[in-house]
Short mmCIF file of C-alpha atoms in Angstrom, two decimals:
data_model
loop_
_atom_site.label_atom_id
_atom_site.label_comp_id
_atom_site.label_asym_id
_atom_site.label_seq_id
_atom_site.Cartn_x
_atom_site.Cartn_y
_atom_site.Cartn_z
CA UNK A 1 2.54 10.04 19.66
CA UNK A 2 4.03 7.65 22.19
CA UNK A 3 4.00 4.01 21.17
CA UNK A 4 5.50 1.16 23.15
CA UNK A 5 8.61 -0.65 21.95
CA UNK A 6 6.88 -3.69 20.39
CA UNK A 7 4.70 -1.34 18.32
CA UNK A 8 7.68 0.68 17.09
CA UNK A 9 9.66 -2.47 16.29
CA UNK A 10 6.73 -3.93 14.36
CA UNK A 11 6.23 -0.70 12.41
CA UNK A 12 9.93 -0.44 11.54
CA UNK A 13 10.25 -4.10 10.58
CA UNK A 14 7.19 -3.90 8.31
CA UNK A 15 8.39 -0.72 6.62
CA UNK A 16 11.83 -2.23 5.96
CA UNK A 17 10.23 -5.43 4.66
CA UNK A 18 8.03 -3.46 2.25
CA UNK A 19 11.00 -1.51 0.92
CA UNK A 20 13.30 -4.48 0.56
CA UNK A 21 10.56 -6.59 -1.04
CA UNK A 22 10.11 -4.03 -3.81
CA UNK A 23 13.83 -3.35 -4.23
CA UNK A 24 14.28 -7.11 -4.65
CA UNK A 25 11.35 -7.27 -7.07
CA UNK A 26 13.05 -4.67 -9.26
CA UNK A 27 16.26 -6.71 -9.30
CA UNK A 28 14.36 -9.90 -10.13
CA UNK A 29 12.42 -8.15 -12.90
CA UNK A 30 15.68 -6.96 -14.48
CA UNK A 31 17.07 -10.50 -14.17
CA UNK A 32 14.04 -11.92 -15.98
CA UNK A 33 12.96 -14.00 -12.99
CA UNK A 34 9.54 -12.34 -12.62
CA UNK A 35 7.06 -11.15 -15.19
CA UNK A 36 4.61 -8.35 -15.84
CA UNK A 37 4.70 -4.76 -14.67
CA UNK A 38 6.11 -3.79 -11.26
CA UNK A 39 4.99 -0.58 -9.54
CA UNK A 40 7.40 -0.02 -6.63
CA UNK A 41 6.04 1.34 -3.34
CA UNK A 42 9.48 2.51 -2.20
CA UNK A 43 9.22 5.85 -0.36
CA UNK A 44 5.58 5.43 0.64
CA UNK A 45 6.02 2.76 3.35
CA UNK A 46 4.85 4.99 6.21
CA UNK A 47 1.34 5.17 4.79
CA UNK A 48 0.57 1.46 4.49
CA UNK A 49 2.07 0.78 7.92
CA UNK A 50 0.65 3.83 9.69
CA UNK A 51 -2.83 3.05 8.38
CA UNK A 52 -2.90 -0.74 8.82
CA UNK A 53 -1.45 -0.56 12.34
CA UNK A 54 -4.93 0.66 13.37
CA UNK A 55 -6.77 -2.27 11.78
CA UNK A 56 -7.76 -5.76 12.89
CA UNK A 57 -7.65 -8.85 10.71
CA UNK A 58 -11.39 -8.60 10.09
CA UNK A 59 -11.14 -5.00 8.87
CA UNK A 60 -10.89 -4.86 5.09
CA UNK A 61 -8.74 -2.85 2.69
CA UNK A 62 -8.76 -2.26 -1.05
CA UNK A 63 -5.53 -1.48 -2.84
CA UNK A 64 -4.16 -0.03 -6.07
CA UNK A 65 -1.78 -1.09 -8.83
CA UNK A 66 1.03 -0.16 -6.38
CA UNK A 67 -0.20 -2.70 -3.85
CA UNK A 68 2.74 -4.70 -2.42
CA UNK A 69 3.04 -2.39 0.59
CA UNK A 70 -0.66 -2.66 1.42
CA UNK A 71 -0.53 -6.47 1.18
CA UNK A 72 2.45 -6.76 3.51
CA UNK A 73 1.13 -4.22 6.02
CA UNK A 74 -2.21 -6.08 6.19
CA UNK A 75 -0.45 -9.36 6.90
CA UNK A 76 -0.15 -11.17 3.58
CA UNK A 77 2.42 -13.98 3.20
CA UNK A 78 5.47 -12.68 1.31
CA UNK A 79 6.28 -16.19 0.08
CA UNK A 80 2.96 -16.43 -1.75
CA UNK A 81 3.34 -12.82 -2.94
CA UNK A 82 6.76 -13.58 -4.40
CA UNK A 83 5.47 -16.80 -5.98
CA UNK A 84 2.71 -14.78 -7.65
CA UNK A 85 5.27 -12.36 -9.09
CA UNK A 86 7.20 -15.38 -10.38
CA UNK A 87 4.01 -16.67 -12.05
CA UNK A 88 4.01 -19.92 -10.04
CA UNK A 89 1.13 -22.09 -8.82
CA UNK A 90 1.81 -21.35 -5.12
CA UNK A 91 1.17 -17.65 -5.67
CA UNK A 92 -1.98 -15.95 -4.41
CA UNK A 93 -3.59 -16.17 -7.87
CA UNK A 94 -1.92 -19.47 -8.79
CA UNK A 95 0.49 -17.49 -10.93
CA UNK A 96 -2.18 -16.05 -13.21
CA UNK A 97 -2.65 -12.59 -11.67
CA UNK A 98 0.80 -11.14 -11.11
CA UNK A 99 1.80 -8.08 -9.14
CA UNK A 100 -1.38 -6.05 -9.62
CA UNK A 101 -3.94 -8.65 -8.53
CA UNK A 102 -2.77 -10.01 -5.19
CA UNK A 103 -5.56 -10.62 -2.67
CA UNK A 104 -5.86 -12.47 0.63
CA UNK A 105 -9.36 -12.44 2.08
CA UNK A 106 -8.11 -14.28 5.19
CA UNK A 107 -6.33 -11.10 6.35
CA UNK A 108 -8.90 -8.65 4.96
CA UNK A 109 -6.92 -7.79 1.84
CA UNK A 110 -9.58 -7.56 -0.87
CA UNK A 111 -7.11 -7.09 -3.66
CA UNK A 112 -4.80 -4.85 -5.58
CA UNK A 113 -6.34 -3.39 -8.70
CA UNK A 114 -4.96 -2.55 -12.11
CA UNK A 115 -7.77 -0.07 -12.83
CA UNK A 116 -7.17 3.49 -11.60
CA UNK A 117 -9.92 4.22 -9.08
CA UNK A 118 -11.22 0.66 -9.36
CA UNK A 119 -10.97 0.02 -5.62
CA UNK A 120 -13.27 2.89 -4.61
CA UNK A 121 -16.65 1.27 -5.37
CA UNK A 122 -15.38 -2.10 -4.11
CA UNK A 123 -14.47 -0.49 -0.79
CA UNK A 124 -17.94 1.02 -0.49
CA UNK A 125 -19.43 -2.42 -1.00
CA UNK A 126 -17.16 -3.87 1.68
CA UNK A 127 -18.06 -1.06 4.07
CA UNK A 128 -21.77 -1.63 3.43
CA UNK A 129 -21.25 -5.32 4.23
CA UNK A 130 -19.50 -4.38 7.49
CA UNK A 131 -22.35 -2.02 8.37
CA UNK A 132 -24.92 -4.76 7.78
CA UNK A 133 -22.85 -7.31 9.73
CA UNK A 134 -22.85 -4.96 12.73
CA UNK A 135 -19.56 -6.18 14.20
CA UNK A 136 -17.83 -2.80 14.19
CA UNK A 137 -15.45 -3.56 11.33
CA UNK A 138 -14.24 -0.81 9.01
CA UNK A 139 -12.91 -0.63 5.47
CA UNK A 140 -9.91 1.36 4.28
CA UNK A 141 -9.74 2.40 0.64
CA UNK A 142 -6.23 3.22 -0.62
CA UNK A 143 -6.04 5.23 -3.84
CA UNK A 144 -3.72 7.69 -5.54
CA UNK A 145 -4.02 11.34 -6.53
CA UNK A 146 -4.72 10.24 -10.10
CA UNK A 147 -7.81 8.33 -8.97
CA UNK A 148 -9.22 11.54 -7.49
CA UNK A 149 -9.76 12.72 -11.07
CA UNK A 150 -11.97 9.71 -11.82
CA UNK A 151 -15.75 9.69 -11.52
CA UNK A 152 -15.63 6.74 -9.11
CA UNK A 153 -13.95 8.95 -6.53
CA UNK A 154 -16.90 11.33 -6.30
CA UNK A 155 -19.51 8.58 -6.54
CA UNK A 156 -17.84 6.65 -3.74
CA UNK A 157 -17.50 9.63 -1.40
CA UNK A 158 -21.09 10.63 -2.07
CA UNK A 159 -22.73 7.28 -1.32
CA UNK A 160 -20.41 6.66 1.65
CA UNK A 161 -21.51 9.94 3.20
CA UNK A 162 -25.22 9.48 2.46
CA UNK A 163 -25.20 5.99 4.00
CA UNK A 164 -22.66 6.83 6.75
CA UNK A 165 -20.53 3.88 5.75
CA UNK A 166 -17.69 2.80 8.08
CA UNK A 167 -14.91 3.65 5.66
CA UNK A 168 -11.67 5.63 5.61
CA UNK A 169 -10.59 6.94 2.21
CA UNK A 170 -6.78 7.18 2.13
CA UNK A 171 -5.31 9.18 -0.75
CA UNK A 172 -1.61 8.54 -1.26
CA UNK A 173 -0.71 11.77 -2.99
CA UNK A 174 2.75 10.97 -4.37
CA UNK A 175 2.61 14.09 -6.58
CA UNK A 176 2.32 12.25 -9.90
CA UNK A 177 -0.26 10.11 -11.69
CA UNK A 178 2.16 8.15 -13.87
CA UNK A 179 4.17 11.09 -15.24
CA UNK A 180 1.50 13.79 -14.79
CA UNK A 181 2.08 16.17 -11.88
CA UNK A 182 -0.87 16.65 -9.54
CA UNK A 183 -0.92 20.38 -10.29
CA UNK A 184 -1.81 19.77 -13.94
CA UNK A 185 -4.56 17.27 -13.08
CA UNK A 186 -6.47 19.25 -10.46
CA UNK A 187 -7.39 22.91 -9.98
CA UNK A 188 -6.16 22.55 -6.38
CA UNK A 189 -3.31 20.30 -5.22
CA UNK A 190 -5.04 19.26 -1.97
CA UNK A 191 -7.24 16.21 -2.57
CA UNK A 192 -8.59 16.46 0.99
CA UNK A 193 -10.37 19.68 -0.02
CA UNK A 194 -13.04 17.54 -1.67
CA UNK A 195 -14.19 16.22 1.71
CA UNK A 196 -16.25 19.27 2.59
CA UNK A 197 -18.54 18.81 -0.40
CA UNK A 198 -19.45 15.37 0.96
CA UNK A 199 -19.85 16.43 4.61
CA UNK A 200 -16.96 14.40 5.97
CA UNK A 201 -13.67 15.32 7.68
CA UNK A 202 -10.77 15.92 5.30
CA UNK A 203 -7.32 15.73 6.87
CA UNK A 204 -3.88 16.32 5.34
CA UNK A 205 -0.90 14.58 6.95
CA UNK A 206 2.79 14.11 6.29
CA UNK A 207 2.72 10.77 4.54
CA UNK A 208 6.41 10.20 5.26
CA UNK A 209 5.81 10.27 9.04
CA UNK A 210 4.42 6.91 10.12
CA UNK A 211 3.47 8.17 13.56
CA UNK A 212 1.46 11.08 12.14
CA UNK A 213 -0.29 8.74 9.70
CA UNK A 214 -1.00 6.29 12.53
CA UNK A 215 -2.58 8.98 14.72
CA UNK A 216 -4.74 10.53 12.00
CA UNK A 217 -5.95 7.15 10.80
CA UNK A 218 -6.74 6.11 14.35
CA UNK A 219 -9.09 9.05 14.75
CA UNK A 220 -10.82 8.28 11.45
CA UNK A 221 -11.17 4.58 12.32
CA UNK A 222 -12.71 5.40 15.71
CA UNK A 223 -15.19 7.70 13.99
CA UNK A 224 -16.10 4.97 11.51
CA UNK A 225 -16.47 2.26 14.18
CA UNK A 226 -18.89 4.33 16.23
CA UNK A 227 -21.15 4.86 13.22
CA UNK A 228 -20.33 8.47 12.38
CA UNK A 229 -19.43 7.69 8.78
CA UNK A 230 -16.48 8.16 6.44
CA UNK A 231 -13.37 10.33 6.51
CA UNK A 232 -10.91 11.39 3.83
CA UNK A 233 -7.23 11.26 4.74
CA UNK A 234 -4.68 12.72 2.31
CA UNK A 235 -1.08 11.60 2.84
CA UNK A 236 1.50 13.77 1.07
CA UNK A 237 4.34 11.55 -0.08
CA UNK A 238 6.63 10.66 -2.99
CA UNK A 239 7.64 7.50 -4.82
CA UNK A 240 11.38 7.13 -5.15
CA UNK A 241 11.38 5.10 -8.33
CA UNK A 242 9.61 5.08 -11.68
CA UNK A 243 5.84 4.72 -12.10
CA UNK A 244 6.01 1.23 -13.59
CA UNK A 245 8.73 -1.09 -14.77
CA UNK A 246 8.42 -3.64 -17.51
CA UNK A 247 11.46 -5.01 -19.38
CA UNK A 248 13.78 -2.17 -18.43
CA UNK A 249 13.51 0.79 -16.02
CA UNK A 250 11.90 3.72 -17.86
CA UNK A 251 13.65 7.06 -18.21
CA UNK A 252 13.18 9.44 -15.26
CA UNK A 253 11.20 12.58 -16.16
CA UNK A 254 11.07 14.23 -12.73
CA UNK A 255 13.57 16.87 -11.59
CA UNK A 256 16.58 15.40 -9.79
CA UNK A 257 16.55 18.04 -7.04
CA UNK A 258 12.89 17.25 -6.36
CA UNK A 259 13.67 13.55 -5.97
CA UNK A 260 16.61 14.26 -3.67
CA UNK A 261 14.56 16.60 -1.47
CA UNK A 262 11.98 13.88 -0.88
CA UNK A 263 14.59 11.17 -0.29
CA UNK A 264 15.94 13.38 2.48
CA UNK A 265 12.59 12.79 4.19
CA UNK A 266 13.01 8.99 4.11
CA UNK A 267 10.19 7.58 6.27
CA UNK A 268 12.26 4.62 7.47
CA UNK A 269 15.25 6.75 8.48
CA UNK A 270 12.89 9.08 10.34
CA UNK A 271 11.38 6.25 12.39
CA UNK A 272 14.81 4.83 13.13
CA UNK A 273 15.97 8.26 14.31
CA UNK A 274 12.83 8.60 16.43
CA UNK A 275 13.52 5.25 18.09
CA UNK A 276 17.21 5.99 18.69
CA UNK A 277 16.63 9.45 20.16
CA UNK A 278 14.04 8.16 22.63
CA UNK A 279 15.98 5.07 23.60
CA UNK A 280 13.30 2.79 22.19
CA UNK A 281 15.71 1.20 19.71
CA UNK A 282 19.45 0.63 19.54
CA UNK A 283 21.60 0.50 16.43
CA UNK A 284 22.20 -3.19 17.09
CA UNK A 285 18.46 -3.90 17.23
CA UNK A 286 17.93 -2.08 13.94
CA UNK A 287 20.69 -4.18 12.40
CA UNK A 288 19.03 -7.35 13.67
CA UNK A 289 15.70 -6.29 12.15
CA UNK A 290 17.36 -5.70 8.78
CA UNK A 291 19.13 -9.06 8.86
CA UNK A 292 15.87 -10.84 9.67
CA UNK A 293 14.11 -9.11 6.78
CA UNK A 294 16.93 -10.13 4.43
CA UNK A 295 16.63 -13.74 5.61
CA UNK A 296 12.84 -13.76 5.21
CA UNK A 297 13.12 -12.41 1.67
CA UNK A 298 15.72 -15.01 0.72
CA UNK A 299 13.29 -17.69 1.93
CA UNK A 300 10.46 -16.12 -0.06
CA UNK A 301 12.51 -16.09 -3.27
CA UNK A 302 13.56 -19.70 -2.71
CA UNK A 303 9.92 -20.68 -2.11
CA UNK A 304 8.91 -18.98 -5.37
CA UNK A 305 11.69 -20.58 -7.41
CA UNK A 306 10.76 -24.05 -6.16
CA UNK A 307 7.11 -23.65 -7.07
CA UNK A 308 6.10 -25.01 -10.53
CA UNK A 309 4.55 -22.97 -13.33
CA UNK A 310 0.81 -23.45 -13.91
CA UNK A 311 -0.19 -26.22 -16.32
CA UNK A 312 -1.27 -24.66 -19.65
CA UNK A 313 -4.39 -26.87 -19.62
CA UNK A 314 -5.54 -24.91 -16.55
CA UNK A 315 -5.48 -21.63 -18.43
CA UNK A 316 -9.21 -20.95 -17.91
CA UNK A 317 -9.55 -22.59 -14.47
CA UNK A 318 -10.68 -20.06 -11.80
CA UNK A 319 -11.35 -17.44 -14.49
CA UNK A 320 -15.14 -17.67 -14.35
CA UNK A 321 -17.77 -18.23 -11.65
CA UNK A 322 -21.01 -20.13 -12.06
#
């Protein structure tokens, strides 16, 4: 679809920022600067950006354990994100949540989630709230192909359809739940095929094409805003790196030719090529975008390093509600 130059620039900048943020997080994890597990979103950038480019600040999203891309695409502050990964008090969870629990209600980011499928019922609750508020807001629920094998997936789609909730379910089918291929988890490899049982549209898109994701999501969001209920969008994609990193990168178990074939479909390179061929972007402009992202990330790392660690006496502060 035809987008104007500011839209293309914003999409490209956000996709590059997501990728470079996670590549930097891997380096920092190896260097012992950040703590906890890191689940890189590298390779899947087109989905977070293509989806969130249809949303307003007041629209809400729920995320997964692989949530950095969703946070950035929804407008979260990368300085506070980095501080959270560093375990510092200026992080989104005051350094107590880490990579898998970043949330920013001010931009409609209801939180990443370390529980597979955990965001599905939360998203239904947010969509019900939007329906009751009557302001036309929608909720997007990101989840992976592994979550489609959880009971919450079917419960969420069922109640969303019965109540015609303003919600878009976005499955990021990256072909593996941890190290388990989608074909050994499901009798059919298309998650969108479940939509028919719940009387909602089920659409499969190329998850490495940000423009295709943007268009398909736009149609689902319009449907939700006008009160016609939920949709299920399945984005076929692939993560370039390991499932999760802790002290050292885990051994790769996927076939090398499979990884290379998906890297050849790099979503960022495809958008850059799209912009160059149509005269929307120049090579110099792309270089400027990349330099700005590099500068912003350096500032985020410096912000995180200057932030203090939480005081041990505050261990239980913010952990419970009255």
